[in-house]
CSV table of N, CA, C and O in Angstrom, one decimal:
chain,number,residue,atom,x,y,z
P,232,MET,N,82.8,90.9,89.5
P,232,MET,CA,82.6,91.5,90.7
P,232,MET,C,84.3,92.1,90.9
P,232,MET,O,84.2,93.1,91.6
P,233,ARG,N,84.8,90.8,91.7
P,233,ARG,CA,86.1,90.9,92.4
P,233,ARG,C,86.9,92.0,91.5
P,233,ARG,O,87.6,92.7,91.9
P,234,LYS,N,87.0,91.6,89.8
P,234,LYS,CA,88.0,92.3,89.1
P,234,LYS,C,87.5,93.9,89.0
P,234,LYS,O,88.5,94.9,89.4
P,235,SER,N,86.2,94.3,89.3
P,235,SER,CA,85.9,95.4,89.1
P,235,SER,C,86.1,96.4,90.5
P,235,SER,O,86.6,97.4,90.5
P,236,GLU,N,86.0,95.7,91.7
P,236,GLU,CA,86.2,96.2,92.8
P,236,GLU,C,87.7,96.3,93.0
P,236,GLU,O,88.4,97.6,93.7
P,237,ILE,N,88.6,95.6,92.7
P,237,ILE,CA,90.3,95.8,92.5
P,237,ILE,C,90.4,97.1,91.4
P,237,ILE,O,91.2,97.9,92.2
P,238,THR,N,89.9,97.2,90.6
P,238,THR,CA,89.8,98.3,89.8
P,238,THR,C,89.5,99.5,90.2
P,238,THR,O,90.4,100.7,90.3
P,239,THR,N,88.6,99.6,91.1
P,239,THR,CA,88.0,100.8,91.7
P,239,THR,C,89.0,101.2,92.7
P,239,THR,O,89.1,102.3,92.8
P,240,ARG,N,89.6,100.1,93.5
P,240,ARG,CA,90.4,100.7,94.5
P,240,ARG,C,91.6,100.8,94.0
P,240,ARG,O,92.0,101.9,94.7
P,241,MET,N,92.0,100.3,93.1
P,241,MET,CA,93.4,100.8,92.6
P,241,MET,C,93.4,102.2,92.1
P,241,MET,O,94.2,103.2,92.2
P,242,LYS,N,92.2,102.4,91.6
P,242,LYS,CA,91.7,103.9,90.8
P,242,LYS,C,91.6,105.0,91.8
P,242,LYS,O,92.6,106.1,91.9
P,243,LYS,N,91.5,104.5,93.0
P,243,LYS,CA,91.6,105.7,94.2
P,243,LYS,C,92.9,105.7,94.7
P,243,LYS,O,92.8,106.9,94.9
P,244,VAL,N,93.7,104.8,94.7
P,244,VAL,CA,94.6,104.7,95.4
P,244,VAL,C,95.6,105.8,94.1
P,244,VAL,O,96.4,106.5,94.8
P,245,PHE,N,95.6,105.5,93.0
P,245,PHE,CA,96.5,106.5,92.2
P,245,PHE,C,95.9,107.6,92.0
P,245,PHE,O,96.4,108.8,91.8
P,246,LEU,N,94.6,107.9,92.2
P,246,LEU,CA,94.0,109.5,91.9
P,246,LEU,C,94.8,109.9,93.4
P,246,LEU,O,95.0,111.3,93.3
P,247,LYS,N,94.6,109.4,94.7
P,247,LYS,CA,94.9,110.2,95.5
P,247,LYS,C,96.5,110.1,95.9
P,247,LYS,O,96.8,111.5,96.4
P,248,ALA,N,97.2,109.5,95.2
P,248,ALA,CA,98.8,109.6,94.9
P,248,ALA,C,98.9,110.9,94.2
P,248,ALA,O,99.9,111.7,94.4
P,249,THR,N,98.0,111.0,93.1
P,249,THR,CA,98.6,111.8,92.4
P,249,THR,C,98.1,113.4,92.8
P,249,THR,O,98.7,114.2,92.3
P,250,ALA,N,97.0,113.5,93.6
P,250,ALA,CA,96.6,114.6,94.3
P,250,ALA,C,97.6,115.0,95.4
P,250,ALA,O,98.1,116.3,95.3
P,251,LEU,N,98.2,113.9,96.0
P,251,LEU,CA,99.1,114.3,97.0
P,251,LEU,C,100.3,114.9,96.3
P,251,LEU,O,101.1,115.8,96.7
P,252,GLY,N,100.8,114.3,95.2
P,252,GLY,CA,101.7,114.7,94.2
P,252,GLY,C,101.8,116.0,93.8
P,252,GLY,O,102.9,116.7,93.5
P,253,ALA,N,100.8,116.5,93.6
P,253,ALA,CA,100.5,117.8,93.1
P,253,ALA,C,100.7,118.8,94.0
P,253,ALA,O,101.0,120.0,93.7
P,254,GLN,N,100.3,118.7,95.1
P,254,GLN,CA,100.4,119.6,96.4
P,254,GLN,C,102.0,119.8,96.7
P,254,GLN,O,102.9,119.3,96.4
P,255,GLU,N,101.8,121.2,97.1
P,255,GLU,CA,103.6,121.5,97.5
P,255,GLU,C,104.4,120.7,98.6
P,255,GLU,O,105.2,120.5,98.4
P,256,ALA,N,103.1,120.3,99.5
P,256,ALA,CA,104.0,119.4,100.8
P,256,ALA,C,102.9,118.5,101.1
P,256,ALA,O,101.6,119.0,101.2
P,257,CYS,N,103.2,117.4,101.7
P,257,CYS,CA,102.2,116.5,102.2
P,257,CYS,C,103.0,116.0,103.7
P,257,CYS,O,104.0,115.9,103.7
P,258,SER,N,101.9,115.8,104.7
P,258,SER,CA,102.3,115.2,105.8
P,258,SER,C,102.6,113.3,105.6
P,258,SER,O,101.6,112.8,104.9
P,259,GLU,N,102.9,113.0,106.9
P,259,GLU,CA,102.7,111.6,106.9
P,259,GLU,C,101.3,111.0,107.0
P,259,GLU,O,101.3,109.9,106.7
P,260,GLU,N,100.7,111.8,108.0
P,260,GLU,CA,99.3,111.5,107.9
P,260,GLU,C,98.5,111.3,106.7
P,260,GLU,O,97.6,110.3,106.5
P,261,GLU,N,98.6,112.4,105.8
P,261,GLU,CA,98.0,112.1,104.6
P,261,GLU,C,98.8,111.0,103.7
P,261,GLU,O,97.8,110.1,102.8
P,262,ILE,N,99.9,110.4,103.7
P,262,ILE,CA,100.5,109.6,103.4
P,262,ILE,C,99.8,108.0,104.0
P,262,ILE,O,99.8,107.1,103.4
P,263,GLY,N,99.2,108.4,105.2
P,263,GLY,CA,98.9,107.3,106.2
P,263,GLY,C,97.5,106.9,105.5
P,263,GLY,O,97.1,105.8,105.5
P,264,ASP,N,96.8,107.9,105.1
P,264,ASP,CA,95.4,108.0,104.2
P,264,ASP,C,95.9,106.8,103.2
P,264,ASP,O,95.0,106.1,102.8
P,265,LEU,N,97.0,107.3,102.6
P,265,LEU,CA,96.7,106.7,101.2
P,265,LEU,C,97.6,105.0,101.4
P,265,LEU,O,97.0,103.9,100.8
P,266,GLU,N,97.9,105.0,102.7
P,266,GLU,CA,98.6,103.5,103.1
P,266,GLU,C,97.4,102.7,103.4
P,266,GLU,O,97.4,101.6,103.1
P,267,LYS,N,96.3,103.3,103.8
P,267,LYS,CA,95.2,102.9,104.2
P,267,LYS,C,94.3,102.3,103.1
P,267,LYS,O,93.6,101.0,102.7
P,268,LEU,N,94.4,103.2,101.8
P,268,LEU,CA,93.6,102.6,100.8
P,268,LEU,C,94.3,101.4,100.2
P,268,LEU,O,94.0,100.6,99.4
P,269,ILE,N,95.7,101.6,100.1
P,269,ILE,CA,96.7,100.7,99.6
P,269,ILE,C,96.3,99.3,100.3
P,269,ILE,O,96.3,97.9,99.4
P,270,SER,N,96.2,99.4,101.5
P,270,SER,CA,96.1,98.1,102.4
P,270,SER,C,94.6,97.4,101.9
P,270,SER,O,94.4,96.5,101.8
P,271,GLU,N,93.7,98.4,101.7
P,271,GLU,CA,92.1,97.8,101.1
P,271,GLU,C,92.2,97.5,100.0
P,271,GLU,O,91.9,96.1,99.6
P,272,ALA,N,92.8,97.7,99.0
P,272,ALA,CA,93.3,97.3,97.8
P,272,ALA,C,93.8,95.9,97.8
P,272,ALA,O,93.4,95.2,96.8
P,273,THR,N,95.2,95.9,98.5
P,273,THR,CA,95.6,94.7,98.7
P,273,THR,C,94.7,93.9,99.1
P,273,THR,O,95.2,92.4,98.9
P,274,LYS,N,94.1,93.9,100.1
P,274,LYS,CA,93.3,92.8,100.6
P,274,LYS,C,92.1,92.1,99.7
P,274,LYS,O,92.1,91.1,99.4
P,275,ALA,N,91.7,93.3,98.6
P,275,ALA,CA,90.7,92.9,97.5
P,275,ALA,C,91.5,92.1,96.4
P,275,ALA,O,91.1,90.8,96.0
P,276,VAL,N,93.1,92.6,96.4
P,276,VAL,CA,93.6,91.5,95.3
P,276,VAL,C,94.1,90.2,95.9
P,276,VAL,O,94.0,89.3,95.0
P,277,ASP,N,94.2,90.1,97.1
P,277,ASP,CA,94.8,88.9,98.1
P,277,ASP,C,93.5,87.9,97.9
P,277,ASP,O,93.8,86.7,97.7
P,278,LYS,N,92.3,88.7,98.3
P,278,LYS,CA,90.9,87.4,97.8
P,278,LYS,C,90.8,87.2,96.5
P,278,LYS,O,90.6,86.0,96.6
P,279,ALA,N,91.2,88.1,95.4
P,279,ALA,CA,90.7,87.5,94.3
P,279,ALA,C,91.7,86.3,94.1
P,279,ALA,O,91.6,85.7,93.2
P,280,ILE,N,93.2,86.4,94.3
P,280,ILE,CA,94.0,85.4,94.0
P,280,ILE,C,93.5,84.3,94.6
P,280,ILE,O,93.7,83.0,94.1
P,281,ALA,N,93.0,84.3,95.8
P,281,ALA,CA,92.6,83.1,96.9
P,281,ALA,C,91.3,82.3,96.0
P,281,ALA,O,91.4,81.2,95.9
P,282,LYS,N,90.5,83.2,95.6
P,282,LYS,CA,89.4,82.7,94.7
P,282,LYS,C,89.7,82.0,93.1
P,282,LYS,O,88.9,81.7,92.6
P,283,GLY,N,91.0,82.3,92.8
P,283,GLY,CA,91.1,82.0,91.5
P,283,GLY,C,90.8,83.2,90.4
P,283,GLY,O,91.1,82.7,89.3
P,284,VAL,N,90.3,84.1,90.7
P,284,VAL,CA,90.1,85.2,89.5
P,284,VAL,C,91.2,85.9,89.1
P,284,VAL,O,91.1,85.9,87.9
P,285,LEU,N,92.1,86.0,89.8
P,285,LEU,CA,93.5,86.4,89.3
P,285,LEU,C,94.5,85.4,89.4
P,285,LEU,O,94.6,85.1,90.3
P,286,HIS,N,95.7,85.7,88.6
P,286,HIS,CA,96.9,84.8,88.9
P,286,HIS,C,97.8,85.4,89.8
P,286,HIS,O,97.6,86.6,90.0
P,287,LYS,N,98.5,84.4,90.4
P,287,LYS,CA,99.3,85.3,91.6
P,287,LYS,C,100.5,86.3,91.0
P,287,LYS,O,100.3,87.0,91.8
P,288,ASN,N,100.8,85.9,89.9
P,288,ASN,CA,101.8,86.9,89.3
P,288,ASN,C,100.9,88.3,88.9
P,288,ASN,O,101.6,89.3,89.3
P,289,THR,N,100.0,88.2,88.6
P,289,THR,CA,99.2,89.4,88.3
P,289,THR,C,98.6,90.5,89.5
P,289,THR,O,98.8,91.3,89.3
P,290,GLY,N,98.4,89.7,90.4
P,290,GLY,CA,98.1,90.1,91.8
P,290,GLY,C,99.4,90.7,92.4
P,290,GLY,O,99.5,92.1,92.8
P,291,ALA,N,100.5,90.3,92.1
P,291,ALA,CA,101.9,90.6,92.8
P,291,ALA,C,102.1,91.9,91.9
P,291,ALA,O,102.4,93.2,92.6
P,292,ARG,N,101.8,92.1,90.6
P,292,ARG,CA,102.3,93.0,90.0
P,292,ARG,C,101.4,94.1,90.2
P,292,ARG,O,102.1,95.5,90.3
P,293,ARG,N,100.2,94.2,90.3
P,293,ARG,CA,99.2,95.3,90.9
P,293,ARG,C,99.6,95.7,92.3
P,293,ARG,O,99.6,97.1,92.5
P,294,LYS,N,99.9,94.7,93.2
P,294,LYS,CA,100.4,95.2,94.6
P,294,LYS,C,101.6,96.1,94.4
P,294,LYS,O,101.9,97.1,95.0
P,295,SER,N,102.5,95.7,93.6
P,295,SER,CA,103.8,96.4,93.5
P,295,SER,C,103.8,97.7,93.0
P,295,SER,O,104.3,98.7,93.3
P,296,ARG,N,102.6,97.8,91.8
P,296,ARG,CA,102.4,98.9,91.2
P,296,ARG,C,101.8,100.4,92.3
P,296,ARG,O,102.2,101.2,92.2
P,297,MET,N,101.2,99.4,92.9
P,297,MET,CA,100.8,100.7,94.4
P,297,MET,C,101.6,101.1,95.0
P,297,MET,O,101.4,102.0,95.4
P,298,SER,N,102.5,100.2,95.5
P,298,SER,CA,103.4,100.4,96.4
P,298,SER,C,104.3,101.4,95.8
P,298,SER,O,105.0,102.2,96.5
P,299,LYS,N,104.6,101.3,94.3
P,299,LYS,CA,105.8,102.2,93.7
P,299,LYS,C,105.0,103.5,93.8
P,299,LYS,O,105.9,104.4,93.7
P,300,TYR,N,104.1,103.6,93.7
P,300,TYR,CA,103.3,105.1,93.5
P,300,TYR,C,103.6,105.7,95.2
P,300,TYR,O,104.0,106.7,94.9
P,301,LYS,N,103.5,105.1,96.0
P,301,LYS,CA,103.6,105.5,97.3
P,301,LYS,C,105.0,106.0,97.6
P,301,LYS,O,105.2,106.9,98.2
P,302,GLN,N,105.8,105.0,97.0
P,302,GLN,CA,107.2,105.1,97.5
P,302,GLN,C,108.0,106.3,96.5
P,302,GLN,O,108.9,107.2,97.2
P,303,ASP,N,107.5,106.4,95.6
P,303,ASP,CA,107.7,107.9,94.4
P,303,ASP,C,107.0,109.0,94.8
P,303,ASP,O,108.1,109.8,95.2
P,304,LEU,N,105.9,108.9,95.9
P,304,LEU,CA,105.5,110.0,96.3
P,304,LEU,C,106.4,110.4,97.4
P,304,LEU,O,106.7,111.4,97.9
P,305,ARG,N,106.6,109.4,98.5
P,305,ARG,CA,107.3,109.8,99.5
P,305,ARG,C,108.7,110.4,99.0
P,305,ARG,O,109.3,110.9,99.9
P,306,ARG,N,109.4,109.4,97.9
P,306,ARG,CA,110.8,110.2,97.7
P,306,ARG,C,110.8,111.8,97.2
P,306,ARG,O,111.6,112.6,97.4
P,307,SER,N,109.8,111.8,96.5
P,307,SER,CA,109.5,113.3,95.6
P,307,SER,C,109.3,114.5,96.8
P,307,SER,O,109.6,115.7,96.6
P,308,LYS,N,108.7,113.9,98.0
P,308,LYS,CA,108.5,115.1,99.2
P,308,LYS,C,109.6,115.1,100.3
P,308,LYS,O,109.1,115.7,101.1
P,309,GLY,N,110.3,114.2,99.8
P,309,GLY,CA,111.2,114.2,101.0
P,309,GLY,C,111.2,113.6,102.1
P,309,GLY,O,111.7,114.0,103.3
P,310,LEU,N,110.1,112.6,102.5
P,310,LEU,CA,109.7,111.7,103.7
P,310,LEU,C,110.4,110.5,103.7
P,310,LEU,O,110.2,109.9,104.5
P,311,LEU,N,111.4,110.0,102.5
P,311,LEU,CA,111.8,108.9,102.8
P,311,LEU,C,113.1,108.6,103.2
P,311,LEU,O,113.9,109.2,103.1
P,312,THR,N,113.1,107.8,104.4
P,312,THR,CA,114.3,107.6,105.3
P,312,THR,C,114.7,106.2,105.0
P,312,THR,O,114.1,105.6,104.6
P,313,ALA,N,116.1,106.2,105.1
P,313,ALA,CA,116.9,105.1,104.7
P,313,ALA,C,117.2,105.0,103.4
P,313,ALA,O,117.0,105.4,102.3
């Protein structure tokens, strides 16, 4: 059940990031929505790690993958500062 929840939440993150990437321009507000989805997925991953459903390295890899999608999107849209 937890693995299914994680997969579903990650898929939502990737679909939202892909949709935003296909747009001409996106705002910080839209990226904020993406961050909210990432936060929910991260919470689900952390719970699965705590319960022993996922190994901690697997959880870290999945969280990193979602974060990378967000950073790549911000970089491509010119919204990344520093």
